[in-house]
Coordinates of C-alpha atoms in Angstrom, one line a residue:
X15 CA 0.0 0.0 0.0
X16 CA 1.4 3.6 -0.3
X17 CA 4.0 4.5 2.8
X18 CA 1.8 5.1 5.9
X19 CA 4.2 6.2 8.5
X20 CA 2.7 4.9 12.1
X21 CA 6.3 6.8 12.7
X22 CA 7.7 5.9 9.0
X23 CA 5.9 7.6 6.7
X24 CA 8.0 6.7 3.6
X25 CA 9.9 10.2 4.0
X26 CA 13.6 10.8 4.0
X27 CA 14.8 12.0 7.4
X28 CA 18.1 14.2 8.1
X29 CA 18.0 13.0 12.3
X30 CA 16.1 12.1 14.9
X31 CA 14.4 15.7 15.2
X32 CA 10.8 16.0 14.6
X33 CA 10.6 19.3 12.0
X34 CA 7.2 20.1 12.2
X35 CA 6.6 24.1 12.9
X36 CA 5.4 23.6 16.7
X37 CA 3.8 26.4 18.1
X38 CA 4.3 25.4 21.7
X39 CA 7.9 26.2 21.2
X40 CA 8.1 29.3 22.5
X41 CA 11.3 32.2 22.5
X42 CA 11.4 34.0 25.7
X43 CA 12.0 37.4 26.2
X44 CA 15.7 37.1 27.4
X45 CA 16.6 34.9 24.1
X46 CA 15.2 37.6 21.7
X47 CA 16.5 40.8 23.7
X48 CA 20.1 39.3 23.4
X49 CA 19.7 37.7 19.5
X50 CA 22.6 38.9 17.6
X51 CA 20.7 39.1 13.7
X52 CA 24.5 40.0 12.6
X53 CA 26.0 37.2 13.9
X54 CA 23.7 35.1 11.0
X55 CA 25.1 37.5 8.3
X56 CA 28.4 36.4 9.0
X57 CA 28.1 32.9 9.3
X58 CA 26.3 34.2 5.5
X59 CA 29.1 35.1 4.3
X60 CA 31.3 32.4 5.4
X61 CA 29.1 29.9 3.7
X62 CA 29.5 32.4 0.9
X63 CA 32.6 32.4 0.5
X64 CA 32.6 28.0 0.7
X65 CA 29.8 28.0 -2.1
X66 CA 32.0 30.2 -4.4
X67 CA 35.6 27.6 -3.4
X68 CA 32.9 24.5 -4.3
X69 CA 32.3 26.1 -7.7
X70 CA 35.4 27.1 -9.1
X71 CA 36.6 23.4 -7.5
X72 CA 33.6 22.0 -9.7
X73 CA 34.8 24.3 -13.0
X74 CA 38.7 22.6 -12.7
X75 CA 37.2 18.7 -12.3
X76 CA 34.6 19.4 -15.2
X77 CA 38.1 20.9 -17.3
X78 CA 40.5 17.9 -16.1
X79 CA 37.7 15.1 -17.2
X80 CA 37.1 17.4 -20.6
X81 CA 41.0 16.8 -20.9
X82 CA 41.2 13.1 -20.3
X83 CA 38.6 11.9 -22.7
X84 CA 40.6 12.0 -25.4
X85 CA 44.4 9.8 -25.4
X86 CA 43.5 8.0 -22.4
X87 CA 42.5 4.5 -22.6
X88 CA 42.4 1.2 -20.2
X89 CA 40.9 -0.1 -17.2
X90 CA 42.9 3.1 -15.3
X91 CA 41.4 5.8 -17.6
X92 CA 38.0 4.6 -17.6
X93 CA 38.3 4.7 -13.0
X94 CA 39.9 8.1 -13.0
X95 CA 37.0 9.3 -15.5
X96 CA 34.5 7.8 -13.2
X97 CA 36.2 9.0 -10.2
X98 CA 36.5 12.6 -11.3
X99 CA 32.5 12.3 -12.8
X100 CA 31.6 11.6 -9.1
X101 CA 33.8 14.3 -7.8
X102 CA 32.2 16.4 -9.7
X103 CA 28.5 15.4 -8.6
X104 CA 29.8 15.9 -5.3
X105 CA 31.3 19.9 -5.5
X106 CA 27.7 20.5 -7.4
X107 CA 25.8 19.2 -5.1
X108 CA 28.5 21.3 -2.3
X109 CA 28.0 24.1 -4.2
X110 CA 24.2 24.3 -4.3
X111 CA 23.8 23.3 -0.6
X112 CA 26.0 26.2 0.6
X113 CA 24.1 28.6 -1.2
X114 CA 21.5 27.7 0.1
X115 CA 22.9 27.4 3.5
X116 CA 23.6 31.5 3.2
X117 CA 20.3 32.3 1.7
X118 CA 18.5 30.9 4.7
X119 CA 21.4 32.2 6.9
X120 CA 21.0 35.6 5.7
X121 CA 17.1 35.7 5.8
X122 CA 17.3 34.3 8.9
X123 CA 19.0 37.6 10.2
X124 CA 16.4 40.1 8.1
X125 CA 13.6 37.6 10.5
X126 CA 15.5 38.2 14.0
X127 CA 15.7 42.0 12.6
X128 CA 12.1 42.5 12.5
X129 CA 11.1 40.6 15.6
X130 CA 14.0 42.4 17.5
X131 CA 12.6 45.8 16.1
X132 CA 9.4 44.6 17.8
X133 CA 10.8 43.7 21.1
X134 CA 12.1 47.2 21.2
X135 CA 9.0 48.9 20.2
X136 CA 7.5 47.0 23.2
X137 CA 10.1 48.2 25.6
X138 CA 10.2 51.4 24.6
X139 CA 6.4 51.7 24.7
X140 CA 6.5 49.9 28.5
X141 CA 9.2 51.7 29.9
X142 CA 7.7 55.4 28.6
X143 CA 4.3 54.7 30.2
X144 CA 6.1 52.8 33.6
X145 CA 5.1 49.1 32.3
X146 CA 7.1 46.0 32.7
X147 CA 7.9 43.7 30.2
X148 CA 8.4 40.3 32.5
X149 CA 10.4 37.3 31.1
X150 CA 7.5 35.4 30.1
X151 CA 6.3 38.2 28.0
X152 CA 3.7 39.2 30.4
X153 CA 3.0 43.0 30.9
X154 CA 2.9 44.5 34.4
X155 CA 1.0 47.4 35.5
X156 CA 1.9 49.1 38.7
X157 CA -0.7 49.4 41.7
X158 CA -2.8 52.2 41.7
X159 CA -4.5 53.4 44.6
X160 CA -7.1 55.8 45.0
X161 CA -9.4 55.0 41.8
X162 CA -13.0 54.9 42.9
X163 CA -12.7 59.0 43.8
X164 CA -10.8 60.6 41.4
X165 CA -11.9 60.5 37.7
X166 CA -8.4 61.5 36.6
X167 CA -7.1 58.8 37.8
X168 CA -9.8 56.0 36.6
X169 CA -9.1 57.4 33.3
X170 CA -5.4 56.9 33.6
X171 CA -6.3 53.6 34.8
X172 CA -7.7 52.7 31.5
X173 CA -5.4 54.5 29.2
X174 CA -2.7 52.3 31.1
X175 CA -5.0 49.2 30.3
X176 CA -5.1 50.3 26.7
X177 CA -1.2 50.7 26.6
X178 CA -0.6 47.6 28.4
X179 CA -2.2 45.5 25.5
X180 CA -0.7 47.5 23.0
X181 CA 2.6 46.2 24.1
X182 CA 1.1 42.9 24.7
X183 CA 0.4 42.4 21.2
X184 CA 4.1 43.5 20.0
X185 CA 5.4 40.9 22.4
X186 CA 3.6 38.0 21.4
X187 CA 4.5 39.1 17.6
X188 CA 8.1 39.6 18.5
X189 CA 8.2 36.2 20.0
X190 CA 5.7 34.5 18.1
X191 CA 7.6 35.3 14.4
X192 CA 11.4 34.4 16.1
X193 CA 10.2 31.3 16.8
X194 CA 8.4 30.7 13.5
X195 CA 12.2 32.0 12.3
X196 CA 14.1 29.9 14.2
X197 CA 11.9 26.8 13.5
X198 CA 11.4 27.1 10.1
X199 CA 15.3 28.1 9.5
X200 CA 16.6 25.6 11.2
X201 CA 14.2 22.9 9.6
X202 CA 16.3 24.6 6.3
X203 CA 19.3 24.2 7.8
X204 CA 18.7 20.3 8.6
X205 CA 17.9 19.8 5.2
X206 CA 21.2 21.1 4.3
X207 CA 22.9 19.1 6.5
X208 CA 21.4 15.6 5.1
X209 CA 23.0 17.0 2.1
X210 CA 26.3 15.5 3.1
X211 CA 25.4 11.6 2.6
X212 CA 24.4 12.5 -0.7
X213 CA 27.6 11.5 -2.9
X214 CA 25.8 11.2 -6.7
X215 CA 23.4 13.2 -8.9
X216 CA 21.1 10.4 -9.3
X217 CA 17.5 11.7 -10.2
X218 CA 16.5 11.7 -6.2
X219 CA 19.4 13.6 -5.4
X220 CA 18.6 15.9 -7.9
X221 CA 15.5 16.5 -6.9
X222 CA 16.2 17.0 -3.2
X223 CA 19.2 19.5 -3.9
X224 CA 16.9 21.6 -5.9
X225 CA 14.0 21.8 -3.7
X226 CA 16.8 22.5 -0.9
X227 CA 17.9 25.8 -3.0
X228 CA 14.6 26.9 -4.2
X229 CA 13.4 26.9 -0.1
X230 CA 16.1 28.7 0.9
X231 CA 15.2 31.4 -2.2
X232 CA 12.0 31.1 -1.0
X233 CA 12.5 32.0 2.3
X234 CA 12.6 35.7 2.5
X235 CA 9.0 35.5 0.9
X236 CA 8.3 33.4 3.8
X237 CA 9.3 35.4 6.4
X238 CA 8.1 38.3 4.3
X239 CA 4.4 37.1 4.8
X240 CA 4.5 38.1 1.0
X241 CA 2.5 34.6 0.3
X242 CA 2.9 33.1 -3.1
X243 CA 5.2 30.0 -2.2
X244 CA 5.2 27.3 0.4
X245 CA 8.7 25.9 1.2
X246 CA 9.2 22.0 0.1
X247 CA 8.1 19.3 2.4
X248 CA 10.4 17.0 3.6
X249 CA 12.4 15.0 0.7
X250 CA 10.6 11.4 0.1
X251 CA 12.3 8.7 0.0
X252 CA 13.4 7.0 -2.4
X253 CA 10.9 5.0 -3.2
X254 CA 11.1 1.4 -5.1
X255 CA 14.3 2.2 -6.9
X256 CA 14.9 3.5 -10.8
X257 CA 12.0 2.9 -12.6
X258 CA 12.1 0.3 -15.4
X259 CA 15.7 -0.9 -14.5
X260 CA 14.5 -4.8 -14.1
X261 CA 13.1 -7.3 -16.7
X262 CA 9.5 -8.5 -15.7
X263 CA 8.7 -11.8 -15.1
X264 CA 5.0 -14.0 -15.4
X265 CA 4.5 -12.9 -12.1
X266 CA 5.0 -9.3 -12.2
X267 CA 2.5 -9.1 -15.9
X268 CA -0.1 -11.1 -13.9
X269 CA -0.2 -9.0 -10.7
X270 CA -0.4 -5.6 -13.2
X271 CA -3.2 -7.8 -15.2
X272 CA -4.9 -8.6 -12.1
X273 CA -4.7 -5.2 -10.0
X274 CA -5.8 -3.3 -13.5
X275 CA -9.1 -5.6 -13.7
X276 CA -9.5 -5.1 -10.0
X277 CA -9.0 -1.3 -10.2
X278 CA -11.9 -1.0 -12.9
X279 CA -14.7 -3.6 -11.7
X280 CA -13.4 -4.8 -8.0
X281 CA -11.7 -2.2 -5.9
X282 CA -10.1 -2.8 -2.6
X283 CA -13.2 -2.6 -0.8
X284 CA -17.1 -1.4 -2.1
X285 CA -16.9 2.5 -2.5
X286 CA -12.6 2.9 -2.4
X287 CA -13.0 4.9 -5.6
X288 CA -10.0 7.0 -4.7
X289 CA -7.8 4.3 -3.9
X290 CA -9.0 2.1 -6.9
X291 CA -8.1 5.3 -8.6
X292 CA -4.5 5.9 -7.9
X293 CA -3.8 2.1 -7.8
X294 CA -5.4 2.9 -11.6
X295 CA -2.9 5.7 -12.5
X296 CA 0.2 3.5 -10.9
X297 CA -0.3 1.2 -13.6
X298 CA -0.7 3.6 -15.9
X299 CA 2.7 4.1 -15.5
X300 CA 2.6 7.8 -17.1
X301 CA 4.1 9.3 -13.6
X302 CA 2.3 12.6 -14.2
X303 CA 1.3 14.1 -11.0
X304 CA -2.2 13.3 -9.6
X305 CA -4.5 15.7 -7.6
X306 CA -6.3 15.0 -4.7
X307 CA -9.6 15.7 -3.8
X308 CA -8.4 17.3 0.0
X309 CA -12.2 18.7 0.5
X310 CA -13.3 15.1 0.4
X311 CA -9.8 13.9 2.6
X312 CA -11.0 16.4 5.2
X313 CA -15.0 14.9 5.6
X314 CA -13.8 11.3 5.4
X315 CA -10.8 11.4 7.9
X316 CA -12.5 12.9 10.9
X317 CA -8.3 13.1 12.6
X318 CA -7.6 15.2 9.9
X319 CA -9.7 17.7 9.9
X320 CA -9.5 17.9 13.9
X321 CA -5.6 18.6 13.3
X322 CA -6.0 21.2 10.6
X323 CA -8.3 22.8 13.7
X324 CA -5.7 22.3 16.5
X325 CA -2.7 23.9 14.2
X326 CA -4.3 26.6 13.0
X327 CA -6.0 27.6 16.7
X328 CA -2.3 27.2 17.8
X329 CA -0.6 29.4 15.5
X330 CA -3.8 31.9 15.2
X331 CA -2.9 34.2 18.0
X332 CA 0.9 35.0 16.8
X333 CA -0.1 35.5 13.5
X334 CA -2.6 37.8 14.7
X335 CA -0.4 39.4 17.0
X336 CA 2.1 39.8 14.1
X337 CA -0.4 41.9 11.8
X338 CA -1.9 43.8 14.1
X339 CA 1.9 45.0 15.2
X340 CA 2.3 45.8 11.3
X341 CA -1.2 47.8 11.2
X342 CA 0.4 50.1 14.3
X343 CA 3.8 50.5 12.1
X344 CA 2.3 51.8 9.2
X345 CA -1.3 52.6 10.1
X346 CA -2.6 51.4 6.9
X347 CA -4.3 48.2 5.8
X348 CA -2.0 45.0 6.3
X349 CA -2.4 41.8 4.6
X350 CA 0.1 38.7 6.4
X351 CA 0.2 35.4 4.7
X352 CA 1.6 32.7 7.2
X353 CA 1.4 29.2 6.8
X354 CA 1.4 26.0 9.6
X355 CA 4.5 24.2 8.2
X356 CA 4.4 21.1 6.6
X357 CA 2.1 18.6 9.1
X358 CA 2.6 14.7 8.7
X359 CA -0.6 12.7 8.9
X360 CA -2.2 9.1 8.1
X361 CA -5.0 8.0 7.3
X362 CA -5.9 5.1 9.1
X363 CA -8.2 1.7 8.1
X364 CA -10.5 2.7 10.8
X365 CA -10.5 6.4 9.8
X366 CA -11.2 5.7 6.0
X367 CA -9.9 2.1 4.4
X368 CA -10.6 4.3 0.9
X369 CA -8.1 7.2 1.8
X370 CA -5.8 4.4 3.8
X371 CA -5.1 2.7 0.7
X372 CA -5.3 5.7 -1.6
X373 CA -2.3 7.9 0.2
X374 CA -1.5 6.1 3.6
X375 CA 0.3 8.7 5.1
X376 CA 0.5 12.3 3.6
X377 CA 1.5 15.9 5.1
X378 CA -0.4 18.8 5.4
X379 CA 0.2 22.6 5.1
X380 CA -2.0 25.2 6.1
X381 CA -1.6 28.8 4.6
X382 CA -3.7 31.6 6.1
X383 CA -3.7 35.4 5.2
X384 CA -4.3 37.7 8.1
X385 CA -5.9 41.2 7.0
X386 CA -6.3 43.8 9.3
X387 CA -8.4 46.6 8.0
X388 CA -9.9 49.9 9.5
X389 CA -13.1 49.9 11.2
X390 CA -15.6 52.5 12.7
X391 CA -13.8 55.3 14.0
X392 CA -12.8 54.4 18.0
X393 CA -12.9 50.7 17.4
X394 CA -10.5 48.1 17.3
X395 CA -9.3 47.3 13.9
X396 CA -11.2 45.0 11.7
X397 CA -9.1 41.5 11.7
X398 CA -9.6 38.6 8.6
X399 CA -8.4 35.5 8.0
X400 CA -9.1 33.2 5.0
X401 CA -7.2 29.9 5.0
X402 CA -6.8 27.2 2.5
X403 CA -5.1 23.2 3.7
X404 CA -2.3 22.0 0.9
X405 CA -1.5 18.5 0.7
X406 CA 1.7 16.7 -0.8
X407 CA 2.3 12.4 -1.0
X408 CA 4.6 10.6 -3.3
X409 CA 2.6 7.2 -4.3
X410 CA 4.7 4.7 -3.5
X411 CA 4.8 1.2 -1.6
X412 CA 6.9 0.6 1.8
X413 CA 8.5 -2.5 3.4
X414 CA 6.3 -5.0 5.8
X415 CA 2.8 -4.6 4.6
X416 CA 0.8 -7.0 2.4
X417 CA -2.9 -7.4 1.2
X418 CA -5.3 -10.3 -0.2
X419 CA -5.4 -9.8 -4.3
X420 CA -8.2 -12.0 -5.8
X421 CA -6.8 -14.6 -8.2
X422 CA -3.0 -14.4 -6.5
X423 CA -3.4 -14.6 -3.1
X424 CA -1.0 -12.4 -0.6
X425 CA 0.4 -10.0 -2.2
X426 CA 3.6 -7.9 -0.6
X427 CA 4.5 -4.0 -0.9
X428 CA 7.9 -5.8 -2.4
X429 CA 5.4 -7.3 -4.9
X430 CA 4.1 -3.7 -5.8
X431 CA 7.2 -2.1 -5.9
X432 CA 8.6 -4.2 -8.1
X433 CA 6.0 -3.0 -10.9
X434 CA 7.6 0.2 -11.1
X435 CA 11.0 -1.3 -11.3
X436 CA 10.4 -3.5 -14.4
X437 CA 7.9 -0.8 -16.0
X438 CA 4.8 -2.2 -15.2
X439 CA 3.6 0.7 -13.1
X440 CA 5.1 4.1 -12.0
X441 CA 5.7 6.0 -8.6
X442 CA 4.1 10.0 -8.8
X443 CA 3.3 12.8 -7.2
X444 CA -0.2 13.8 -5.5
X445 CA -1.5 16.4 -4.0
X446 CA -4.2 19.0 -3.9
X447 CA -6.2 21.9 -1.9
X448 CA -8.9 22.6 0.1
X449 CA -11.4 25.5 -0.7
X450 CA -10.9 28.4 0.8
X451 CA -12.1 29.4 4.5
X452 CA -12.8 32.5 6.3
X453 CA -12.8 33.7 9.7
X454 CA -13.3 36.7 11.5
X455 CA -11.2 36.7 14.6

């Protein structure tokens, strides 16, 4: 069946950290007053200057191997062509990681910027108006005695109230976007560092260094709450092998023969149309990407749509906090787009044996834009949010899992996969979107 995790969820992993975007994480005060954003430029610029020593390395291998095609011959030229080819895969794949290593590194630094500019604002607003901003981000207001006589003072009272949330609100979105920073940079960062096991430009490795590079583009966009992009998800793995590298055998044409009648008159269970589906467009072997119908994912897995709840509820408040401290800054109209970070989920045989057998496990992103608009003159700001849940699987087939196939018998995952080694079938992408939702907060 496709990878369903149950803690493996057929996805590559750099080390034992779990790199989903946990709002629970939280940044104190202390840690964002004494952030150093420069100390991330240089460590930019170091990795700079490594990306630009990988490249010119890469240009003299490429120039040597040019030069020994030609009047070199023999067991000994044809190892020292091979070695300097793989050389060369590796100083390309160097060179692309470190740049991406200083991209992230230096929009990292622009991130701590910002929520340090807001941290200050906060101080600077507490300590003109006698507040204190306490470790835990909470906002003290001194005593005040002698309230229930003098109107002055009630008034005082509630200005103080006023200015106490004010800088409130520019704590929680100082800390709130460093630790959405920090998380999301470092899950960057991670990905980079997998990057040194990877010793050929096969097509996996490829893929991966790409979608490495393009993230860390993508980042200041990111942290820019520009919208537009959503960083990749984690890299999959790598599946049943190279597709089409094996002969078939009577086995493999009868298990394609068999799961293609299935597919069409008998699918794995009355109703499993989506899974009947994309067992259908495996052996079609085409390998175009498929979409998913994530409206349909989100009625028929009931834990799915309760986590799309939880994640956005836990990140609502910061990003909130975020666009309303924008609003103050500029005191005009303020659209944020944030997004939850790439969520893993499974769909389970109790859940939904349709969806279980269709995608197995999958990960989820959720992407919200935050507008904070004007309202009647003396009120509160007007705040918006419309949302929209991404999904992203690779169909393939893990290890340990088998199934009852009419007409074979038990059938493996090893079975499967093998039909996309010798041709028979083909591993793709899927993924889709919900509609969109609003809310106003």
């Amino acid at each position: 069946m496709p990878a369903d995790n149950g803690g493996q969820d057929g996805r590559f992993r750099p080390g034992p950290a779990d790199h989903k975007r946990l709002f629970d994480k939280a940044v104190t005060v202390p840690q964002l007053r004494e952030a150093d954003p420069a100390a991330f430029d240089r460590a930019a610029e170091e990795w700079d200057k490594l990306s630009t020593a990988a490249a010119e390395a890469r240009f003299q291998a490429v120039d040597v191997l040019s030069t020994l095609q030609e009047g070199w011959s023999g067991e000994a030229a044809d190892l020292g062509r091979r070695a300097l080819a793989d050389l060369i895969d590796e100083l390309s794949i160097a060179e692309q990681e470190t740049e991406a290593a200083k991209l992230t590194l230096g929009s990292a630094a622009d991130g701590l910027t910002l929520a340090r500019r807001w941290m200050t604002e906060a101080d600077d607003l507490a300590r003109a108006n006698g507040l204190v901003v306490e470790e835990d981000g909470d906002v003290r207001v001194p005593p005040q005695v002698g309230l229930h006589n003098d109107p002055d003072a009630q008034a005082d009272a509630r200005r103080l109230a006023g200015v106490a949330g004010d800088v409130r609100n520019l704590v929680t979105a100082a800390l709130s976007y460093a630790a959405d920073v920090s998380d999301t940079a470092g899950h960057e960062l991670d990905r980079i560092t997998a990057s040194v096991g990877y010793d050929r430009l096969d097509d996996w490795t490829k893929r991966v260094v790409a979608e490495d590079l393009t993230g860390a583009r993508d980042l200041d966009k990111v942290f820019g709450g520009r919208g537009g992009v959503l960083l990749p998800p984690d890299p999959y793995d790598r599946g049943a092998g190279v597709y089409n590298s094996q002969q078939p055998n009577d086995r493999d044409r009868q298990l394609a023969n068999t799961l293609g009648a299935g597919t069409v008159g008998m699918p794995f269970q009355a109703g499993d149309v989506n899974a009947s589906a994309n067992m259908a467009h495996y052996l079609s072997g085409t390998g175009e990407p498929l979409d998913l119908d994530v409206e349909d994912m989100l009625k028929d897995i009931p834990d799915f749509q309760e986590s799309v709840n939880t994640t956005l509820d836990g990140n609502l408040a910061g990003w909130q906090a975020q666009a309303l401290a924008e609003y103050r800054r500029t005191g005009k109209p303020v659209a944020l787009v944030k997004d939850t970070g790439w969520q893993p989920m499974s769909a389970t045989p109790d859940s939904s044996t349709d969806w279980y057998y269709a995608v197995g496990s999958f990960h989820y992103n959720t992407q919200a834009k935050i507008e904070v608009k004007p309202a009647a003159p003396g009120a509160p700001p007007e705040v918006t949010v419309t949302y929209q849940t991404h999904v992203r699987d690779r169909y393939n087939w893990d290890h340990g899992k088998q199934t009852e196939v009419p007409g074979m018998g038990t059938v493996t995952d090893q079975d499967i996969q093998r039909l996309h080694r010798t041709g028979l079938a083909r591993e793709f992408d899927m993924g889709g979107n919900s509609d969109m939702r609003t809310r106003k907060v």
